[in-house]
mmCIF file of C-alpha atoms in Angstrom:
data_model
loop_
_atom_site.group_PDB
_atom_site.id
_atom_site.type_symbol
_atom_site.label_atom_id
_atom_site.label_comp_id
_atom_site.label_asym_id
_atom_site.label_seq_id
_atom_site.Cartn_x
_atom_site.Cartn_y
_atom_site.Cartn_z
ATOM 1 C CA UNK A 1 0.000 0.000 0.000
ATOM 2 C CA UNK A 2 1.312 3.451 -0.920
ATOM 3 C CA UNK A 3 2.011 5.834 1.961
ATOM 4 C CA UNK A 4 1.164 9.484 2.341
ATOM 5 C CA UNK A 5 3.584 11.827 0.543
ATOM 6 C CA UNK A 6 5.454 13.975 3.087
ATOM 7 C CA UNK A 7 5.856 16.697 0.446
ATOM 8 C CA UNK A 8 2.101 16.782 -0.179
ATOM 9 C CA UNK A 9 1.344 16.675 3.535
ATOM 10 C CA UNK A 10 3.606 19.597 4.490
ATOM 11 C CA UNK A 11 2.666 21.604 1.382
ATOM 12 C CA UNK A 12 -0.959 21.261 2.449
ATOM 13 C CA UNK A 13 -0.051 22.355 5.987
ATOM 14 C CA UNK A 14 1.905 25.435 4.841
ATOM 15 C CA UNK A 15 -0.835 26.413 2.358
ATOM 16 C CA UNK A 16 -3.527 26.228 5.048
ATOM 17 C CA UNK A 17 -1.387 27.883 7.709
ATOM 18 C CA UNK A 18 -1.043 30.928 5.408
ATOM 19 C CA UNK A 19 -4.773 30.678 4.707
ATOM 20 C CA UNK A 20 -5.446 30.666 8.467
ATOM 21 C CA UNK A 21 -3.114 33.656 9.063
ATOM 22 C CA UNK A 22 -4.982 35.645 6.366
ATOM 23 C CA UNK A 23 -8.254 34.821 8.110
ATOM 24 C CA UNK A 24 -6.831 35.984 11.465
ATOM 25 C CA UNK A 25 -5.689 39.303 9.946
ATOM 26 C CA UNK A 26 -9.051 39.941 8.241
ATOM 27 C CA UNK A 27 -10.981 39.020 11.405
ATOM 28 C CA UNK A 28 -8.729 41.037 13.730
ATOM 29 C CA UNK A 29 -8.758 44.205 11.613
ATOM 30 C CA UNK A 30 -12.536 43.946 11.034
ATOM 31 C CA UNK A 31 -13.285 43.542 14.756
ATOM 32 C CA UNK A 32 -10.951 46.445 15.558
ATOM 33 C CA UNK A 33 -12.774 48.688 13.074
ATOM 34 C CA UNK A 34 -16.169 47.514 14.420
ATOM 35 C CA UNK A 35 -15.461 48.209 18.103
ATOM 36 C CA UNK A 36 -12.993 51.104 17.930
ATOM 37 C CA UNK A 37 -14.618 54.524 17.727
ATOM 38 C CA UNK A 38 -11.235 56.092 16.944
ATOM 39 C CA UNK A 39 -10.839 53.803 13.910
ATOM 40 C CA UNK A 40 -14.360 54.627 12.723
ATOM 41 C CA UNK A 41 -13.598 58.355 12.942
ATOM 42 C CA UNK A 42 -10.227 57.994 11.161
ATOM 43 C CA UNK A 43 -11.804 55.974 8.325
ATOM 44 C CA UNK A 44 -14.947 58.201 8.235
ATOM 45 C CA UNK A 45 -17.249 55.191 8.704
ATOM 46 C CA UNK A 46 -20.889 55.646 9.637
ATOM 47 C CA UNK A 47 -23.466 53.051 10.714
ATOM 48 C CA UNK A 48 -24.543 52.438 7.096
ATOM 49 C CA UNK A 49 -21.133 50.856 6.386
ATOM 50 C CA UNK A 50 -21.185 48.501 9.388
ATOM 51 C CA UNK A 51 -22.835 45.792 7.245
ATOM 52 C CA UNK A 52 -19.667 45.632 5.108
ATOM 53 C CA UNK A 53 -17.502 45.365 8.255
ATOM 54 C CA UNK A 54 -19.768 42.608 9.620
ATOM 55 C CA UNK A 55 -19.420 40.769 6.309
ATOM 56 C CA UNK A 56 -15.612 40.968 6.599
ATOM 57 C CA UNK A 57 -15.851 39.533 10.143
ATOM 58 C CA UNK A 58 -17.866 36.597 8.759
ATOM 59 C CA UNK A 59 -15.389 36.094 5.889
ATOM 60 C CA UNK A 60 -12.405 36.173 8.260
ATOM 61 C CA UNK A 61 -14.082 33.651 10.584
ATOM 62 C CA UNK A 62 -14.851 31.247 7.707
ATOM 63 C CA UNK A 63 -11.275 31.469 6.373
ATOM 64 C CA UNK A 64 -9.900 30.797 9.877
ATOM 65 C CA UNK A 65 -12.105 27.721 10.308
ATOM 66 C CA UNK A 66 -11.188 26.364 6.863
ATOM 67 C CA UNK A 67 -7.481 26.998 7.482
ATOM 68 C CA UNK A 68 -7.705 25.184 10.823
ATOM 69 C CA UNK A 69 -9.463 22.204 9.227
ATOM 70 C CA UNK A 70 -6.869 22.055 6.456
ATOM 71 C CA UNK A 71 -3.875 22.255 8.843
ATOM 72 C CA UNK A 72 -5.197 19.681 11.294
ATOM 73 C CA UNK A 73 -6.464 17.449 8.501
ATOM 74 C CA UNK A 74 -3.017 17.414 6.897
ATOM 75 C CA UNK A 75 -0.972 16.824 10.058
ATOM 76 C CA UNK A 76 -3.334 14.288 11.636
ATOM 77 C CA UNK A 77 -4.098 12.709 8.259
ATOM 78 C CA UNK A 78 -7.811 13.061 9.039
ATOM 79 C CA UNK A 79 -10.051 12.266 6.087
ATOM 80 C CA UNK A 80 -13.042 13.831 7.847
ATOM 81 C CA UNK A 81 -11.289 17.208 8.306
ATOM 82 C CA UNK A 82 -9.889 17.159 4.779
ATOM 83 C CA UNK A 83 -13.323 16.382 3.353
ATOM 84 C CA UNK A 84 -14.913 19.230 5.366
ATOM 85 C CA UNK A 85 -12.169 21.561 4.138
ATOM 86 C CA UNK A 86 -12.730 20.456 0.535
ATOM 87 C CA UNK A 87 -16.524 20.943 0.748
ATOM 88 C CA UNK A 88 -16.198 24.365 2.418
ATOM 89 C CA UNK A 89 -13.665 25.623 -0.117
ATOM 90 C CA UNK A 90 -15.705 24.228 -3.020
ATOM 91 C CA UNK A 91 -18.840 26.034 -1.771
ATOM 92 C CA UNK A 92 -16.921 29.335 -1.578
ATOM 93 C CA UNK A 93 -15.591 28.834 -5.113
ATOM 94 C CA UNK A 94 -19.097 28.063 -6.412
ATOM 95 C CA UNK A 95 -20.494 31.158 -4.661
ATOM 96 C CA UNK A 96 -17.811 33.300 -6.340
ATOM 97 C CA UNK A 97 -18.735 31.867 -9.756
ATOM 98 C CA UNK A 98 -22.469 32.405 -9.128
ATOM 99 C CA UNK A 99 -21.822 35.975 -7.902
ATOM 100 C CA UNK A 100 -19.795 36.700 -11.063
ATOM 101 C CA UNK A 101 -22.525 35.303 -13.334
ATOM 102 C CA UNK A 102 -25.281 37.211 -11.502
ATOM 103 C CA UNK A 103 -23.180 40.392 -11.646
ATOM 104 C CA UNK A 104 -22.845 40.039 -15.434
ATOM 105 C CA UNK A 105 -26.512 39.093 -15.996
ATOM 106 C CA UNK A 106 -27.993 41.762 -13.731
ATOM 107 C CA UNK A 107 -25.489 44.513 -14.555
ATOM 108 C CA UNK A 108 -28.187 46.957 -15.682
ATOM 109 C CA UNK A 109 -30.285 46.294 -12.554
ATOM 110 C CA UNK A 110 -27.225 46.902 -10.362
ATOM 111 C CA UNK A 111 -26.582 50.234 -12.103
ATOM 112 C CA UNK A 112 -30.267 51.144 -11.601
ATOM 113 C CA UNK A 113 -29.999 50.281 -7.892
ATOM 114 C CA UNK A 114 -26.853 52.430 -7.555
ATOM 115 C CA UNK A 115 -28.591 55.361 -9.267
ATOM 116 C CA UNK A 116 -31.602 54.959 -6.949
ATOM 117 C CA UNK A 117 -29.293 54.992 -3.925
ATOM 118 C CA UNK A 118 -27.613 58.141 -5.223
ATOM 119 C CA UNK A 119 -31.005 59.796 -5.754
ATOM 120 C CA UNK A 120 -31.981 58.964 -2.172
ATOM 121 C CA UNK A 121 -28.691 60.393 -0.896
ATOM 122 C CA UNK A 122 -29.230 63.524 -3.003
ATOM 123 C CA UNK A 123 -32.302 64.330 -0.881
ATOM 124 C CA UNK A 124 -30.052 64.588 2.173
ATOM 125 C CA UNK A 125 -28.245 67.523 0.519
ATOM 126 C CA UNK A 126 -31.498 69.516 0.637
ATOM 127 C CA UNK A 127 -32.141 68.771 4.302
ATOM 128 C CA UNK A 128 -31.627 71.356 7.039
ATOM 129 C CA UNK A 129 -31.370 69.036 10.057
ATOM 130 C CA UNK A 130 -28.192 69.070 12.126
ATOM 131 C CA UNK A 131 -27.636 65.353 11.574
ATOM 132 C CA UNK A 132 -27.702 65.742 7.774
ATOM 133 C CA UNK A 133 -25.424 68.785 7.931
ATOM 134 C CA UNK A 134 -22.574 66.503 9.041
ATOM 135 C CA UNK A 135 -23.032 64.482 5.827
ATOM 136 C CA UNK A 136 -23.288 67.702 3.794
ATOM 137 C CA UNK A 137 -19.975 69.019 5.143
ATOM 138 C CA UNK A 138 -18.222 65.707 4.359
ATOM 139 C CA UNK A 139 -19.794 65.653 0.901
ATOM 140 C CA UNK A 140 -18.528 69.169 0.167
ATOM 141 C CA UNK A 141 -14.986 67.969 0.876
ATOM 142 C CA UNK A 142 -15.651 65.127 -1.577
ATOM 143 C CA UNK A 143 -16.889 67.668 -4.181
ATOM 144 C CA UNK A 144 -13.828 69.845 -3.759
ATOM 145 C CA UNK A 145 -11.425 66.879 -3.947
ATOM 146 C CA UNK A 146 -13.083 65.374 -7.046
ATOM 147 C CA UNK A 147 -14.066 68.646 -8.764
ATOM 148 C CA UNK A 148 -17.775 67.810 -8.995
ATOM 149 C CA UNK A 149 -21.090 69.269 -7.889
ATOM 150 C CA UNK A 150 -24.149 67.578 -6.398
ATOM 151 C CA UNK A 151 -24.854 63.904 -6.845
ATOM 152 C CA UNK A 152 -27.125 63.341 -9.839
ATOM 153 C CA UNK A 153 -28.470 66.688 -11.078
ATOM 154 C CA UNK A 154 -25.553 68.924 -10.187
ATOM 155 C CA UNK A 155 -26.324 72.116 -8.260
ATOM 156 C CA UNK A 156 -30.069 71.277 -8.268
ATOM 157 C CA UNK A 157 -29.427 68.505 -5.733
ATOM 158 C CA UNK A 158 -28.561 71.110 -3.101
ATOM 159 C CA UNK A 159 -31.922 72.893 -3.405
ATOM 160 C CA UNK A 160 -32.194 75.870 -1.065
ATOM 161 C CA UNK A 161 -28.898 74.932 0.588
ATOM 162 C CA UNK A 162 -26.956 75.840 -2.548
ATOM 163 C CA UNK A 163 -26.273 79.387 -1.369
ATOM 164 C CA UNK A 164 -25.498 78.339 2.207
ATOM 165 C CA UNK A 165 -21.764 78.685 2.954
ATOM 166 C CA UNK A 166 -20.073 75.920 4.949
ATOM 167 C CA UNK A 167 -16.756 76.593 6.672
ATOM 168 C CA UNK A 168 -16.063 79.706 4.558
ATOM 169 C CA UNK A 169 -16.479 77.649 1.388
ATOM 170 C CA UNK A 170 -19.286 78.124 -1.122
ATOM 171 C CA UNK A 171 -20.961 74.958 -2.397
ATOM 172 C CA UNK A 172 -19.580 73.643 -5.720
ATOM 173 C CA UNK A 173 -17.371 76.704 -6.108
ATOM 174 C CA UNK A 174 -14.595 76.527 -8.697
ATOM 175 C CA UNK A 175 -11.245 77.964 -7.606
ATOM 176 C CA UNK A 176 -9.963 80.828 -9.701
ATOM 177 C CA UNK A 177 -7.373 78.710 -11.548
ATOM 178 C CA UNK A 178 -10.096 76.349 -12.861
ATOM 179 C CA UNK A 179 -12.712 78.933 -13.832
ATOM 180 C CA UNK A 180 -11.735 79.110 -17.508
ATOM 181 C CA UNK A 181 -11.494 75.338 -17.982
ATOM 182 C CA UNK A 182 -14.064 72.729 -19.047
ATOM 183 C CA UNK A 183 -14.506 71.738 -15.411
ATOM 184 C CA UNK A 184 -16.597 74.796 -14.593
ATOM 185 C CA UNK A 185 -19.759 76.548 -15.637
ATOM 186 C CA UNK A 186 -21.545 79.679 -14.437
ATOM 187 C CA UNK A 187 -24.664 79.603 -12.279
ATOM 188 C CA UNK A 188 -26.152 82.213 -9.981
ATOM 189 C CA UNK A 189 -23.398 84.676 -10.889
ATOM 190 C CA UNK A 190 -20.534 82.429 -9.836
ATOM 191 C CA UNK A 191 -18.354 79.663 -11.222
ATOM 192 C CA UNK A 192 -19.264 76.133 -10.127
ATOM 193 C CA UNK A 193 -18.196 72.623 -11.114
ATOM 194 C CA UNK A 194 -20.529 71.237 -13.783
ATOM 195 C CA UNK A 195 -19.891 67.472 -13.437
ATOM 196 C CA UNK A 196 -22.246 65.610 -11.037
ATOM 197 C CA UNK A 197 -20.427 63.505 -8.433
ATOM 198 C CA UNK A 198 -22.424 60.427 -9.511
ATOM 199 C CA UNK A 199 -20.214 60.338 -12.628
ATOM 200 C CA UNK A 200 -17.094 60.270 -10.423
ATOM 201 C CA UNK A 201 -18.516 57.491 -8.212
ATOM 202 C CA UNK A 202 -19.645 55.302 -11.136
ATOM 203 C CA UNK A 203 -16.325 55.847 -12.968
ATOM 204 C CA UNK A 204 -14.483 54.809 -9.796
ATOM 205 C CA UNK A 205 -16.349 51.478 -9.693
ATOM 206 C CA UNK A 206 -15.826 50.906 -13.419
ATOM 207 C CA UNK A 207 -12.108 51.685 -13.239
ATOM 208 C CA UNK A 208 -11.607 49.372 -10.268
ATOM 209 C CA UNK A 209 -13.700 46.542 -11.704
ATOM 210 C CA UNK A 210 -10.625 45.126 -13.481
ATOM 211 C CA UNK A 211 -8.753 45.061 -10.151
ATOM 212 C CA UNK A 212 -11.675 43.320 -8.444
ATOM 213 C CA UNK A 213 -11.860 40.780 -11.269
ATOM 214 C CA UNK A 214 -8.118 40.163 -10.953
ATOM 215 C CA UNK A 215 -8.429 39.605 -7.190
ATOM 216 C CA UNK A 216 -11.390 37.266 -7.722
ATOM 217 C CA UNK A 217 -9.451 35.317 -10.365
ATOM 218 C CA UNK A 218 -6.407 35.088 -8.083
ATOM 219 C CA UNK A 219 -8.571 33.806 -5.225
ATOM 220 C CA UNK A 220 -10.160 31.235 -7.550
ATOM 221 C CA UNK A 221 -6.680 29.961 -8.520
ATOM 222 C CA UNK A 222 -5.625 29.712 -4.852
ATOM 223 C CA UNK A 223 -8.873 27.926 -3.974
ATOM 224 C CA UNK A 224 -8.428 25.489 -6.871
ATOM 225 C CA UNK A 225 -4.888 24.695 -5.647
ATOM 226 C CA UNK A 226 -6.303 24.109 -2.162
ATOM 227 C CA UNK A 227 -8.976 21.802 -3.555
ATOM 228 C CA UNK A 228 -6.323 19.843 -5.458
ATOM 229 C CA UNK A 229 -4.064 19.506 -2.392
ATOM 230 C CA UNK A 230 -6.877 18.388 -0.094
ATOM 231 C CA UNK A 231 -8.380 15.827 -2.488
ATOM 232 C CA UNK A 232 -4.957 14.435 -3.392
ATOM 233 C CA UNK A 233 -4.048 14.019 0.267
ATOM 234 C CA UNK A 234 -7.490 12.560 1.028
ATOM 235 C CA UNK A 235 -7.016 9.909 -1.694
ATOM 236 C CA UNK A 236 -3.497 9.085 -0.475
ATOM 237 C CA UNK A 237 -4.767 8.566 3.086
ATOM 238 C CA UNK A 238 -7.593 6.362 1.755
ATOM 239 C CA UNK A 239 -5.097 4.174 -0.143
ATOM 240 C CA UNK A 240 -2.760 3.940 2.862
#
């Protein structure tokens, strides 16, 4: 009867140990962001973004569990642990494939949902409550940094707040050096940026889609290697 390959066994252990370390880092950083008010202030996170942090906590936990199963399964030559690792990793890979297919099929619906979200956020710019003013001040910094105005309809999104100065800065105002460029237009006797910020946000997602696809492809390759290692080791243990 053929024995278990030491090379395969320790390769599987090292692979899953790195996998487990990645899970620990993701989980630790996510929990730190979730519980630390200082971190939330530094990263400008509000309660609406906590769902993404909670998702990262779940992802980190799953990766840790899978890494643990893979390490122990390799060193103890446990078929049960290796099989659980294989099934868990296969499910994650299938979910990635399904998410990619759904993203391609429902691309137009996703864009519609993003536009709807932006329209809802645009209403906040017209609000006069103190709570919404915090968002408005942060959004003005975003406008200034990205040379845009409003969210969807430009200056119209600000409504009656358009002529309200915040921190000695007029809403959507073009600096003097940009006033004669294509970035600006005139409205209400002053130069303002003419590009809505929705264009900047959508362009950001489009430009980073290639990076996201590359990361997803890289993860799929790593997961496929893990599946190969675990099944190979499982079969060797079975033949032992």
